mmCIF file of N, CA and C in Angstrom:
data_model
loop_
_atom_site.group_PDB
_atom_site.id
_atom_site.type_symbol
_atom_site.label_atom_id
_atom_site.label_comp_id
_atom_site.label_asym_id
_atom_site.label_seq_id
_atom_site.Cartn_x
_atom_site.Cartn_y
_atom_site.Cartn_z
ATOM 1 N N UNK A 1 8.789 8.224 11.947
ATOM 2 C CA UNK A 1 8.575 6.851 11.245
ATOM 3 C C UNK A 1 9.811 6.310 11.117
ATOM 4 N N UNK A 2 10.153 5.124 11.233
ATOM 5 C CA UNK A 2 11.414 4.583 11.237
ATOM 6 C C UNK A 2 11.668 4.187 9.790
ATOM 7 N N UNK A 3 12.932 4.007 9.115
ATOM 8 C CA UNK A 3 13.413 3.528 7.951
ATOM 9 C C UNK A 3 12.695 2.160 7.395
ATOM 10 N N UNK A 4 12.347 1.458 8.621
ATOM 11 C CA UNK A 4 11.641 0.044 8.071
ATOM 12 C C UNK A 4 10.384 0.074 7.486
ATOM 13 N N UNK A 5 9.825 1.367 7.566
ATOM 14 C CA UNK A 5 8.448 1.551 6.911
ATOM 15 C C UNK A 5 8.321 2.134 5.721
ATOM 16 N N UNK A 6 9.734 2.315 4.919
ATOM 17 C CA UNK A 6 9.741 2.916 3.687
ATOM 18 C C UNK A 6 10.007 1.724 2.641
ATOM 19 N N UNK A 7 9.421 1.629 1.353
ATOM 20 C CA UNK A 7 9.724 0.712 0.447
ATOM 21 C C UNK A 7 11.337 0.449 0.123
ATOM 22 N N UNK A 8 11.618 -0.704 -0.188
ATOM 23 C CA UNK A 8 12.985 -1.099 -0.331
ATOM 24 C C UNK A 8 13.519 -0.606 -1.668
ATOM 25 N N UNK A 9 14.573 -0.029 -2.048
ATOM 26 C CA UNK A 9 15.258 0.327 -3.121
ATOM 27 C C UNK A 9 16.352 1.158 -2.790
ATOM 28 N N UNK A 10 17.324 1.044 -3.626
ATOM 29 C CA UNK A 10 18.669 1.554 -3.297
ATOM 30 C C UNK A 10 18.789 3.025 -3.861
ATOM 31 N N UNK A 11 18.470 3.497 -4.890
ATOM 32 C CA UNK A 11 18.570 4.987 -5.097
ATOM 33 C C UNK A 11 17.303 5.537 -5.250
ATOM 34 N N UNK A 12 16.302 5.165 -5.686
ATOM 35 C CA UNK A 12 15.148 5.948 -5.655
ATOM 36 C C UNK A 12 13.856 5.185 -5.238
ATOM 37 N N UNK A 13 12.768 5.884 -4.656
ATOM 38 C CA UNK A 13 11.695 5.063 -4.124
ATOM 39 C C UNK A 13 10.792 4.756 -5.129
ATOM 40 N N UNK A 14 10.277 3.622 -5.093
ATOM 41 C CA UNK A 14 9.424 3.049 -6.336
ATOM 42 C C UNK A 14 8.242 4.093 -6.430
ATOM 43 N N UNK A 15 8.009 4.435 -7.636
ATOM 44 C CA UNK A 15 6.903 5.302 -7.778
ATOM 45 C C UNK A 15 5.635 4.569 -8.656
ATOM 46 N N UNK A 16 6.027 3.430 -9.292
ATOM 47 C CA UNK A 16 5.140 2.697 -9.898
ATOM 48 C C UNK A 16 5.180 1.267 -9.488
ATOM 49 N N UNK A 17 3.997 0.439 -9.538
ATOM 50 C CA UNK A 17 4.010 -0.948 -9.015
ATOM 51 C C UNK A 17 3.296 -1.567 -10.243
ATOM 52 N N UNK A 18 3.888 -2.164 -11.107
ATOM 53 C CA UNK A 18 3.193 -2.901 -12.215
ATOM 54 C C UNK A 18 2.904 -4.463 -11.828
ATOM 55 N N UNK A 19 1.531 -4.756 -11.746
ATOM 56 C CA UNK A 19 1.089 -6.034 -11.504
ATOM 57 C C UNK A 19 0.400 -6.529 -12.925
ATOM 58 N N UNK A 20 0.031 -7.708 -12.838
ATOM 59 C CA UNK A 20 -0.489 -8.368 -14.022
ATOM 60 C C UNK A 20 -1.858 -7.410 -14.467
ATOM 61 N N UNK A 21 -2.765 -7.309 -13.585
ATOM 62 C CA UNK A 21 -4.029 -6.572 -14.065
ATOM 63 C C UNK A 21 -4.114 -5.097 -13.822
ATOM 64 N N UNK A 22 -3.129 -4.436 -13.165
ATOM 65 C CA UNK A 22 -3.145 -3.098 -12.910
ATOM 66 C C UNK A 22 -1.609 -2.405 -12.578
ATOM 67 N N UNK A 23 -1.578 -1.151 -12.752
ATOM 68 C CA UNK A 23 -0.418 -0.328 -12.454
ATOM 69 C C UNK A 23 -0.736 0.659 -11.482
ATOM 70 N N UNK A 24 -0.048 0.459 -10.470
ATOM 71 C CA UNK A 24 -0.205 1.693 -9.405
ATOM 72 C C UNK A 24 0.953 2.947 -9.661
ATOM 73 N N UNK A 25 0.454 4.139 -9.585
ATOM 74 C CA UNK A 25 1.270 4.934 -9.795
ATOM 75 C C UNK A 25 1.231 6.019 -8.412
ATOM 76 N N UNK A 26 2.266 5.607 -7.586
ATOM 77 C CA UNK A 26 2.085 6.256 -6.310
ATOM 78 C C UNK A 26 2.233 7.956 -6.241
ATOM 79 N N UNK A 27 2.829 8.351 -7.104
ATOM 80 C CA UNK A 27 2.916 9.839 -7.383
ATOM 81 C C UNK A 27 1.747 10.417 -7.808
ATOM 82 N N UNK A 28 0.965 9.837 -8.736
ATOM 83 C CA UNK A 28 -0.386 10.439 -9.007
ATOM 84 C C UNK A 28 -1.521 10.031 -8.137
ATOM 85 N N UNK A 29 -1.206 8.806 -7.203
ATOM 86 C CA UNK A 29 -2.253 8.116 -6.412
ATOM 87 C C UNK A 29 -3.377 7.700 -7.073
ATOM 88 N N UNK A 30 -3.120 6.686 -8.146
ATOM 89 C CA UNK A 30 -3.965 6.196 -9.147
ATOM 90 C C UNK A 30 -3.588 4.828 -9.418
ATOM 91 N N UNK A 31 -4.613 3.927 -9.890
ATOM 92 C CA UNK A 31 -4.567 2.733 -10.389
ATOM 93 C C UNK A 31 -4.993 2.685 -11.727
ATOM 94 N N UNK A 32 -4.279 2.072 -12.551
ATOM 95 C CA UNK A 32 -4.752 2.019 -13.965
ATOM 96 C C UNK A 32 -4.760 0.470 -14.284
ATOM 97 N N UNK A 33 -6.123 0.248 -14.847
ATOM 98 C CA UNK A 33 -6.335 -1.114 -15.494
ATOM 99 C C UNK A 33 -6.828 -0.795 -17.005
ATOM 100 N N UNK A 34 -6.008 -1.249 -17.877
ATOM 101 C CA UNK A 34 -6.449 -1.105 -19.435
ATOM 102 C C UNK A 34 -6.478 0.464 -19.514
ATOM 103 N N UNK A 35 -7.500 1.102 -20.085
ATOM 104 C CA UNK A 35 -7.602 2.552 -20.302
ATOM 105 C C UNK A 35 -8.243 3.151 -19.216
ATOM 106 N N UNK A 36 -8.570 2.428 -18.127
ATOM 107 C CA UNK A 36 -9.240 3.043 -17.024
ATOM 108 C C UNK A 36 -8.276 3.487 -15.827
ATOM 109 N N UNK A 37 -8.378 4.641 -15.543
ATOM 110 C CA UNK A 37 -7.584 4.954 -14.411
ATOM 111 C C UNK A 37 -8.463 5.439 -13.113
ATOM 112 N N UNK A 38 -8.215 4.949 -11.889
ATOM 113 C CA UNK A 38 -8.977 5.309 -10.768
ATOM 114 C C UNK A 38 -8.163 5.880 -9.907
ATOM 115 N N UNK A 39 -8.711 6.991 -9.212
ATOM 116 C CA UNK A 39 -7.785 7.481 -8.078
ATOM 117 C C UNK A 39 -7.992 6.702 -6.680
ATOM 118 N N UNK A 40 -6.916 6.620 -5.963
ATOM 119 C CA UNK A 40 -6.975 5.972 -4.615
ATOM 120 C C UNK A 40 -7.407 6.826 -3.794
ATOM 121 N N UNK A 41 -8.182 6.430 -2.801
ATOM 122 C CA UNK A 41 -8.601 7.416 -1.493
ATOM 123 C C UNK A 41 -7.336 7.542 -0.668
ATOM 124 N N UNK A 42 -7.327 8.364 0.265
ATOM 125 C CA UNK A 42 -6.343 8.876 1.328
ATOM 126 C C UNK A 42 -6.026 7.305 1.941
ATOM 127 N N UNK A 43 -6.964 6.750 2.433
ATOM 128 C CA UNK A 43 -6.774 5.512 3.357
ATOM 129 C C UNK A 43 -6.146 4.382 2.410
ATOM 130 N N UNK A 44 -6.664 4.096 1.099
ATOM 131 C CA UNK A 44 -6.141 3.126 0.088
ATOM 132 C C UNK A 44 -4.711 3.282 -0.070
ATOM 133 N N UNK A 45 -4.273 4.508 -0.335
ATOM 134 C CA UNK A 45 -3.090 4.933 -0.560
ATOM 135 C C UNK A 45 -2.047 4.717 0.647
ATOM 136 N N UNK A 46 -2.405 5.069 1.938
ATOM 137 C CA UNK A 46 -1.660 4.840 3.119
ATOM 138 C C UNK A 46 -1.659 3.324 3.347
ATOM 139 N N UNK A 47 -2.555 2.439 3.172
ATOM 140 C CA UNK A 47 -2.598 1.044 3.361
ATOM 141 C C UNK A 47 -1.719 0.428 2.361
ATOM 142 N N UNK A 48 -1.922 0.774 1.112
ATOM 143 C CA UNK A 48 -0.708 0.399 0.115
ATOM 144 C C UNK A 48 0.686 0.652 0.313
ATOM 145 N N UNK A 49 0.795 1.766 0.904
ATOM 146 C CA UNK A 49 2.216 2.261 1.158
ATOM 147 C C UNK A 49 2.635 1.326 2.311
ATOM 148 N N UNK A 50 1.873 1.055 3.317
ATOM 149 C CA UNK A 50 2.384 0.335 4.318
ATOM 150 C C UNK A 50 2.558 -1.208 3.994
ATOM 151 N N UNK A 51 1.768 -1.663 3.314
ATOM 152 C CA UNK A 51 1.724 -2.972 2.922
ATOM 153 C C UNK A 51 3.099 -3.260 2.023
ATOM 154 N N UNK A 52 3.293 -2.349 1.137
ATOM 155 C CA UNK A 52 4.427 -2.385 0.339
ATOM 156 C C UNK A 52 5.634 -2.217 1.092
ATOM 157 N N UNK A 53 5.718 -1.280 2.049
ATOM 158 C CA UNK A 53 6.916 -1.281 3.063
ATOM 159 C C UNK A 53 7.214 -2.658 3.692
ATOM 160 N N UNK A 54 6.169 -3.404 3.830
ATOM 161 C CA UNK A 54 6.324 -4.520 4.587
ATOM 162 C C UNK A 54 5.964 -5.861 3.603
ATOM 163 N N UNK A 55 6.398 -5.663 2.454
ATOM 164 C CA UNK A 55 5.858 -6.873 1.406
ATOM 165 C C UNK A 55 6.546 -7.997 1.839
ATOM 166 N N UNK A 56 5.907 -8.907 1.478
ATOM 167 C CA UNK A 56 6.403 -10.409 1.839
ATOM 168 C C UNK A 56 6.326 -10.820 3.274
ATOM 169 N N UNK A 57 5.763 -9.978 3.993
ATOM 170 C CA UNK A 57 5.618 -10.295 5.687
ATOM 171 C C UNK A 57 3.960 -9.994 5.802
ATOM 172 N N UNK A 58 3.369 -10.764 6.684
ATOM 173 C CA UNK A 58 2.146 -10.681 7.203
ATOM 174 C C UNK A 58 1.945 -9.601 8.221
ATOM 175 N N UNK A 59 1.169 -8.567 7.709
ATOM 176 C CA UNK A 59 1.095 -7.405 8.857
ATOM 177 C C UNK A 59 -0.303 -7.583 9.556
ATOM 178 N N UNK A 60 -0.222 -7.679 10.854
ATOM 179 C CA UNK A 60 -1.369 -7.929 11.634
ATOM 180 C C UNK A 60 -2.375 -6.700 11.536
ATOM 181 N N UNK A 61 -3.456 -7.002 11.777
ATOM 182 C CA UNK A 61 -4.619 -6.094 11.584
ATOM 183 C C UNK A 61 -4.435 -5.067 12.664
ATOM 184 N N UNK A 62 -4.040 -5.260 13.941
ATOM 185 C CA UNK A 62 -3.729 -4.304 14.718
ATOM 186 C C UNK A 62 -2.662 -3.230 14.458
ATOM 187 N N UNK A 63 -1.646 -3.725 13.641
ATOM 188 C CA UNK A 63 -0.680 -2.930 13.088
ATOM 189 C C UNK A 63 -1.376 -1.883 12.210
ATOM 190 N N UNK A 64 -2.136 -2.480 11.216
ATOM 191 C CA UNK A 64 -2.859 -1.520 10.199
ATOM 192 C C UNK A 64 -3.683 -0.525 10.945
ATOM 193 N N UNK A 65 -4.518 -1.117 11.802
ATOM 194 C CA UNK A 65 -5.324 -0.089 12.622
ATOM 195 C C UNK A 65 -4.618 1.006 13.055
ATOM 196 N N UNK A 66 -3.497 0.588 13.681
ATOM 197 C CA UNK A 66 -2.521 1.746 14.320
ATOM 198 C C UNK A 66 -1.897 2.675 13.358
ATOM 199 N N UNK A 67 -1.130 2.194 12.426
ATOM 200 C CA UNK A 67 -0.268 2.923 11.614
ATOM 201 C C UNK A 67 -1.119 3.388 10.500
ATOM 202 N N UNK A 68 -2.217 2.843 9.802
ATOM 203 C CA UNK A 68 -2.838 3.360 8.732
ATOM 204 C C UNK A 68 -3.962 4.136 9.032
ATOM 205 N N UNK A 69 -4.744 3.868 10.049
ATOM 206 C CA UNK A 69 -5.943 4.522 10.522
ATOM 207 C C UNK A 69 -5.750 5.296 11.815
ATOM 208 N N UNK A 70 -4.694 4.898 12.477
ATOM 209 C CA UNK A 70 -4.518 5.919 13.771
ATOM 210 C C UNK A 70 -5.119 5.285 15.007
ATOM 211 N N UNK A 71 -5.927 4.252 14.779
ATOM 212 C CA UNK A 71 -6.545 3.733 16.021
ATOM 213 C C UNK A 71 -5.510 3.076 16.961
ATOM 214 N N UNK A 72 -5.923 3.351 18.161
ATOM 215 C CA UNK A 72 -4.933 2.745 19.130
ATOM 216 C C UNK A 72 -5.833 2.085 20.102
ATOM 217 N N UNK A 73 -6.499 0.925 19.536
ATOM 218 C CA UNK A 73 -7.356 0.119 20.129
ATOM 219 C C UNK A 73 -7.477 -1.257 19.707
ATOM 220 N N UNK A 74 -7.792 -2.270 20.338
ATOM 221 C CA UNK A 74 -7.859 -3.530 19.819
ATOM 222 C C UNK A 74 -9.258 -3.971 19.475
ATOM 223 N N UNK A 75 -10.126 -2.907 19.113
ATOM 224 C CA UNK A 75 -11.507 -3.028 18.892
ATOM 225 C C UNK A 75 -11.465 -3.941 17.610
ATOM 226 N N UNK A 76 -12.704 -4.741 17.562
ATOM 227 C CA UNK A 76 -13.000 -5.397 16.117
ATOM 228 C C UNK A 76 -13.517 -4.453 15.312
ATOM 229 N N UNK A 77 -13.294 -4.418 14.119
ATOM 230 C CA UNK A 77 -13.811 -3.573 13.091
ATOM 231 C C UNK A 77 -13.583 -4.103 11.818
ATOM 232 N N UNK A 78 -14.630 -3.758 10.898
ATOM 233 C CA UNK A 78 -14.735 -4.359 9.605
ATOM 234 C C UNK A 78 -13.740 -3.231 8.589
ATOM 235 N N UNK A 79 -13.347 -2.282 9.271
ATOM 236 C CA UNK A 79 -12.753 -1.285 8.510
ATOM 237 C C UNK A 79 -11.725 -1.744 7.466
ATOM 238 N N UNK A 80 -10.921 -2.584 7.868
ATOM 239 C CA UNK A 80 -9.869 -3.098 7.132
ATOM 240 C C UNK A 80 -10.235 -3.890 6.048
ATOM 241 N N UNK A 81 -11.371 -4.881 6.527
ATOM 242 C CA UNK A 81 -11.739 -5.726 5.368
ATOM 243 C C UNK A 81 -12.536 -5.027 4.243
ATOM 244 N N UNK A 82 -13.285 -3.866 4.587
ATOM 245 C CA UNK A 82 -13.772 -3.018 3.602
ATOM 246 C C UNK A 82 -12.864 -2.456 2.481
ATOM 247 N N UNK A 83 -11.649 -1.845 3.208
ATOM 248 C CA UNK A 83 -10.852 -1.165 2.460
ATOM 249 C C UNK A 83 -9.928 -2.193 1.679
ATOM 250 N N UNK A 84 -9.553 -3.300 2.165
ATOM 251 C CA UNK A 84 -9.045 -4.482 1.271
ATOM 252 C C UNK A 84 -9.696 -4.902 0.207
ATOM 253 N N UNK A 85 -11.177 -5.010 0.315
ATOM 254 C CA UNK A 85 -12.002 -5.397 -0.470
ATOM 255 C C UNK A 85 -12.154 -4.252 -1.773
ATOM 256 N N UNK A 86 -12.094 -2.838 -1.399
ATOM 257 C CA UNK A 86 -12.095 -1.961 -2.450
ATOM 258 C C UNK A 86 -10.772 -2.105 -3.265
ATOM 259 N N UNK A 87 -9.684 -2.073 -2.494
ATOM 260 C CA UNK A 87 -8.416 -2.318 -3.039
ATOM 261 C C UNK A 87 -8.430 -3.459 -4.168
ATOM 262 N N UNK A 88 -8.681 -4.569 -3.767
ATOM 263 C CA UNK A 88 -8.865 -5.912 -4.483
ATOM 264 C C UNK A 88 -9.586 -5.739 -5.898
ATOM 265 N N UNK A 89 -10.520 -5.065 -5.673
ATOM 266 C CA UNK A 89 -11.550 -4.695 -6.911
ATOM 267 C C UNK A 89 -10.737 -3.928 -7.802
ATOM 268 N N UNK A 90 -9.857 -3.038 -7.348
ATOM 269 C CA UNK A 90 -9.094 -2.160 -8.219
ATOM 270 C C UNK A 90 -7.900 -2.725 -8.787
ATOM 271 N N UNK A 91 -7.111 -3.659 -8.021
ATOM 272 C CA UNK A 91 -5.957 -4.086 -8.199
ATOM 273 C C UNK A 91 -5.845 -5.410 -8.787
ATOM 274 N N UNK A 92 -6.748 -6.444 -8.394
ATOM 275 C CA UNK A 92 -6.763 -7.767 -8.855
ATOM 276 C C UNK A 92 -7.453 -8.275 -10.195
ATOM 277 N N UNK A 93 -6.853 -9.154 -10.878
ATOM 278 C CA UNK A 93 -7.697 -9.626 -11.925
ATOM 279 C C UNK A 93 -9.083 -10.188 -11.516
ATOM 280 N N UNK A 94 -8.900 -11.026 -10.582
ATOM 281 C CA UNK A 94 -10.118 -11.637 -10.016
ATOM 282 C C UNK A 94 -10.000 -11.412 -8.609
ATOM 283 N N UNK A 95 -10.719 -10.512 -7.954
ATOM 284 C CA UNK A 95 -10.795 -10.129 -6.580
ATOM 285 C C UNK A 95 -11.187 -11.322 -5.543
ATOM 286 N N UNK A 96 -11.856 -12.276 -6.138
ATOM 287 C CA UNK A 96 -12.256 -13.322 -5.202
ATOM 288 C C UNK A 96 -11.047 -14.277 -4.909
ATOM 289 N N UNK A 97 -10.143 -14.350 -6.041
ATOM 290 C CA UNK A 97 -8.900 -15.153 -5.862
ATOM 291 C C UNK A 97 -7.638 -14.274 -5.936
ATOM 292 N N UNK A 98 -7.492 -13.469 -5.046
ATOM 293 C CA UNK A 98 -6.440 -12.399 -5.030
ATOM 294 C C UNK A 98 -4.865 -13.073 -5.398
ATOM 295 N N UNK A 99 -4.254 -12.550 -6.240
ATOM 296 C CA UNK A 99 -2.880 -12.935 -6.340
ATOM 297 C C UNK A 99 -1.755 -12.083 -5.426
ATOM 298 N N UNK A 100 -2.184 -10.911 -5.206
ATOM 299 C CA UNK A 100 -1.234 -9.969 -4.658
ATOM 300 C C UNK A 100 -1.677 -9.354 -3.221
ATOM 301 N N UNK A 101 -2.746 -9.229 -3.120
ATOM 302 C CA UNK A 101 -3.379 -8.654 -1.801
ATOM 303 C C UNK A 101 -4.035 -9.798 -1.012
ATOM 304 N N UNK A 102 -3.219 -10.530 -0.201
ATOM 305 C CA UNK A 102 -3.800 -11.797 0.310
ATOM 306 C C UNK A 102 -4.184 -11.696 1.808
ATOM 307 N N UNK A 103 -5.023 -12.315 2.188
ATOM 308 C CA UNK A 103 -5.373 -12.427 3.577
ATOM 309 C C UNK A 103 -5.034 -13.619 4.253
ATOM 310 N N UNK A 104 -4.244 -13.552 5.397
ATOM 311 C CA UNK A 104 -3.768 -14.816 6.089
ATOM 312 C C UNK A 104 -4.718 -14.934 7.308
ATOM 313 N N UNK A 105 -5.563 -15.909 7.091
ATOM 314 C CA UNK A 105 -6.508 -15.828 7.948
ATOM 315 C C UNK A 105 -5.862 -15.984 9.652
ATOM 316 N N UNK A 106 -6.699 -15.178 10.399
ATOM 317 C CA UNK A 106 -6.128 -15.069 11.845
ATOM 318 C C UNK A 106 -4.943 -14.439 12.251
ATOM 319 N N UNK A 107 -4.350 -13.903 11.144
ATOM 320 C CA UNK A 107 -3.018 -13.045 11.208
ATOM 321 C C UNK A 107 -2.880 -11.650 10.737
ATOM 322 N N UNK A 108 -3.477 -11.515 9.546
ATOM 323 C CA UNK A 108 -3.585 -10.169 8.956
ATOM 324 C C UNK A 108 -3.427 -10.419 7.437
ATOM 325 N N UNK A 109 -2.646 -9.447 6.644
ATOM 326 C CA UNK A 109 -2.788 -9.277 5.393
ATOM 327 C C UNK A 109 -1.186 -9.201 4.726
ATOM 328 N N UNK A 110 -1.148 -9.658 3.413
ATOM 329 C CA UNK A 110 0.310 -9.457 2.801
ATOM 330 C C UNK A 110 0.029 -9.133 1.514
ATOM 331 N N UNK A 111 1.004 -8.195 1.288
ATOM 332 C CA UNK A 111 0.949 -8.028 -0.419
ATOM 333 C C UNK A 111 2.399 -8.625 -0.784
ATOM 334 N N UNK A 112 2.064 -9.384 -1.885
ATOM 335 C CA UNK A 112 2.824 -10.246 -2.708
ATOM 336 C C UNK A 112 3.167 -9.727 -4.067
ATOM 337 N N UNK A 113 4.354 -9.268 -4.235
ATOM 338 C CA UNK A 113 4.507 -8.744 -5.740
ATOM 339 C C UNK A 113 5.999 -9.355 -6.121
ATOM 340 N N UNK A 114 6.051 -9.544 -7.436
ATOM 341 C CA UNK A 114 7.322 -9.902 -7.995
ATOM 342 C C UNK A 114 8.358 -8.753 -7.872
ATOM 343 N N UNK A 115 9.659 -9.199 -7.701
ATOM 344 C CA UNK A 115 10.631 -8.199 -7.472
ATOM 345 C C UNK A 115 10.868 -7.056 -8.533
ATOM 346 N N UNK A 116 10.613 -7.596 -9.871
ATOM 347 C CA UNK A 116 10.551 -6.661 -11.022
ATOM 348 C C UNK A 116 9.528 -5.702 -11.119
ATOM 349 N N UNK A 117 8.362 -5.901 -10.274
ATOM 350 C CA UNK A 117 7.186 -5.078 -10.299
ATOM 351 C C UNK A 117 7.365 -3.516 -9.966
ATOM 352 N N UNK A 118 8.416 -3.490 -9.143
ATOM 353 C CA UNK A 118 8.727 -2.012 -8.651
ATOM 354 C C UNK A 118 9.626 -1.334 -9.595
ATOM 355 N N UNK A 119 9.308 0.027 -9.647
ATOM 356 C CA UNK A 119 10.192 0.841 -10.626
ATOM 357 C C UNK A 119 9.981 2.183 -10.376
ATOM 358 N N UNK A 120 11.031 3.249 -10.449
ATOM 359 C CA UNK A 120 10.737 4.457 -10.581
ATOM 360 C C UNK A 120 10.028 5.141 -11.700
ATOM 361 N N UNK A 121 9.119 6.045 -11.397
ATOM 362 C CA UNK A 121 8.634 6.837 -12.453
ATOM 363 C C UNK A 121 9.590 7.621 -13.170
ATOM 364 N N UNK A 122 9.710 8.012 -14.287
ATOM 365 C CA UNK A 122 10.554 8.725 -15.007
ATOM 366 C C UNK A 122 10.832 9.947 -14.256
ATOM 367 N N UNK A 123 10.062 10.658 -13.815
ATOM 368 C CA UNK A 123 10.096 11.937 -12.931
ATOM 369 C C UNK A 123 9.949 11.703 -11.558
ATOM 370 N N UNK A 124 10.720 10.566 -11.084
ATOM 371 C CA UNK A 124 10.496 10.250 -9.547
ATOM 372 C C UNK A 124 11.484 11.204 -8.812
ATOM 373 N N UNK A 125 11.124 11.584 -7.569
ATOM 374 C CA UNK A 125 11.783 12.418 -6.689
ATOM 375 C C UNK A 125 12.941 11.652 -6.345
ATOM 376 N N UNK A 126 14.075 12.186 -5.980
ATOM 377 C CA UNK A 126 15.329 11.736 -5.172
ATOM 378 C C UNK A 126 14.980 11.127 -3.902
ATOM 379 N N UNK A 127 15.640 10.281 -3.523
ATOM 380 C CA UNK A 127 15.399 9.418 -2.460
ATOM 381 C C UNK A 127 15.523 10.297 -0.986
ATOM 382 N N UNK A 128 16.120 11.257 -0.996
ATOM 383 C CA UNK A 128 16.117 12.127 0.308
ATOM 384 C C UNK A 128 14.697 12.768 0.337
ATOM 385 N N UNK A 129 14.410 13.516 -0.791
ATOM 386 C CA UNK A 129 12.983 14.083 -0.904
ATOM 387 C C UNK A 129 11.854 13.210 -0.511
ATOM 388 N N UNK A 130 11.803 11.952 -1.259
ATOM 389 C CA UNK A 130 10.810 10.983 -1.005
ATOM 390 C C UNK A 130 10.798 10.522 0.399
ATOM 391 N N UNK A 131 11.895 10.398 0.903
ATOM 392 C CA UNK A 131 11.972 9.952 2.271
ATOM 393 C C UNK A 131 11.394 10.849 3.132
ATOM 394 N N UNK A 132 11.556 12.234 3.070
ATOM 395 C CA UNK A 132 11.116 13.240 3.788
ATOM 396 C C UNK A 132 9.614 13.217 3.806
ATOM 397 N N UNK A 133 8.987 13.059 2.604
ATOM 398 C CA UNK A 133 7.735 13.030 2.341
ATOM 399 C C UNK A 133 6.981 11.820 3.066
ATOM 400 N N UNK A 134 7.657 10.661 2.902
ATOM 401 C CA UNK A 134 6.936 9.522 3.370
ATOM 402 C C UNK A 134 6.958 9.551 4.927
ATOM 403 N N UNK A 135 7.885 10.192 5.596
ATOM 404 C CA UNK A 135 8.026 10.223 7.129
ATOM 405 C C UNK A 135 6.786 10.884 7.763
ATOM 406 N N UNK A 136 6.071 11.804 6.869
ATOM 407 C CA UNK A 136 4.758 12.470 7.388
ATOM 408 C C UNK A 136 3.386 11.452 7.087
ATOM 409 N N UNK A 137 3.746 10.527 6.317
ATOM 410 C CA UNK A 137 2.670 9.896 5.974
ATOM 411 C C UNK A 137 1.915 9.152 7.408
ATOM 412 N N UNK A 138 0.574 9.140 7.536
ATOM 413 C CA UNK A 138 0.019 8.549 8.786
ATOM 414 C C UNK A 138 0.361 9.304 10.062
ATOM 415 N N UNK A 139 1.008 10.358 9.766
ATOM 416 C CA UNK A 139 1.056 11.216 11.029
ATOM 417 C C UNK A 139 0.573 12.487 11.264
ATOM 418 N N UNK A 140 -0.485 12.648 10.319
ATOM 419 C CA UNK A 140 -1.074 13.972 10.273
ATOM 420 C C UNK A 140 -1.580 14.552 11.619
ATOM 421 N N UNK A 141 -2.239 13.515 12.383
ATOM 422 C CA UNK A 141 -2.435 14.049 13.773
ATOM 423 C C UNK A 141 -1.503 14.619 14.504
ATOM 424 N N UNK A 142 -0.193 14.045 14.367
ATOM 425 C CA UNK A 142 0.900 14.425 15.293
ATOM 426 C C UNK A 142 1.472 15.829 14.862
ATOM 427 N N UNK A 143 1.405 16.206 13.635
ATOM 428 C CA UNK A 143 1.732 17.462 13.280
ATOM 429 C C UNK A 143 1.031 18.629 13.522
#
């Protein structure tokens, strides 16, 4: 996996993503809203990592199907829509009016976050170790 698929940060990879309604902890693979902590499924985790790596850019459905699910076909599927819906219920204050996980009709999906929303967890791994770990995400079948 190339470097352009890893989140942008100079010294450490972001482990926390703080949004208005929720905080994502990538190390623990959880989303916290108030006192409630919900685990992310493996697909939700990979989907968020991919969208985060390409934040601010519209990611086409075909790319998500290939990179997150490992599908190498142009088949029409509601798989992405279902995963996006589940994530919105966990992330967004109002999932019907998403602020962060947006659909761009006819093109794909986009993760929009403020620049100051990303941060390392206090016990975040050094960049080199994190980079080694993320280079395997989505490539389980290749290994």
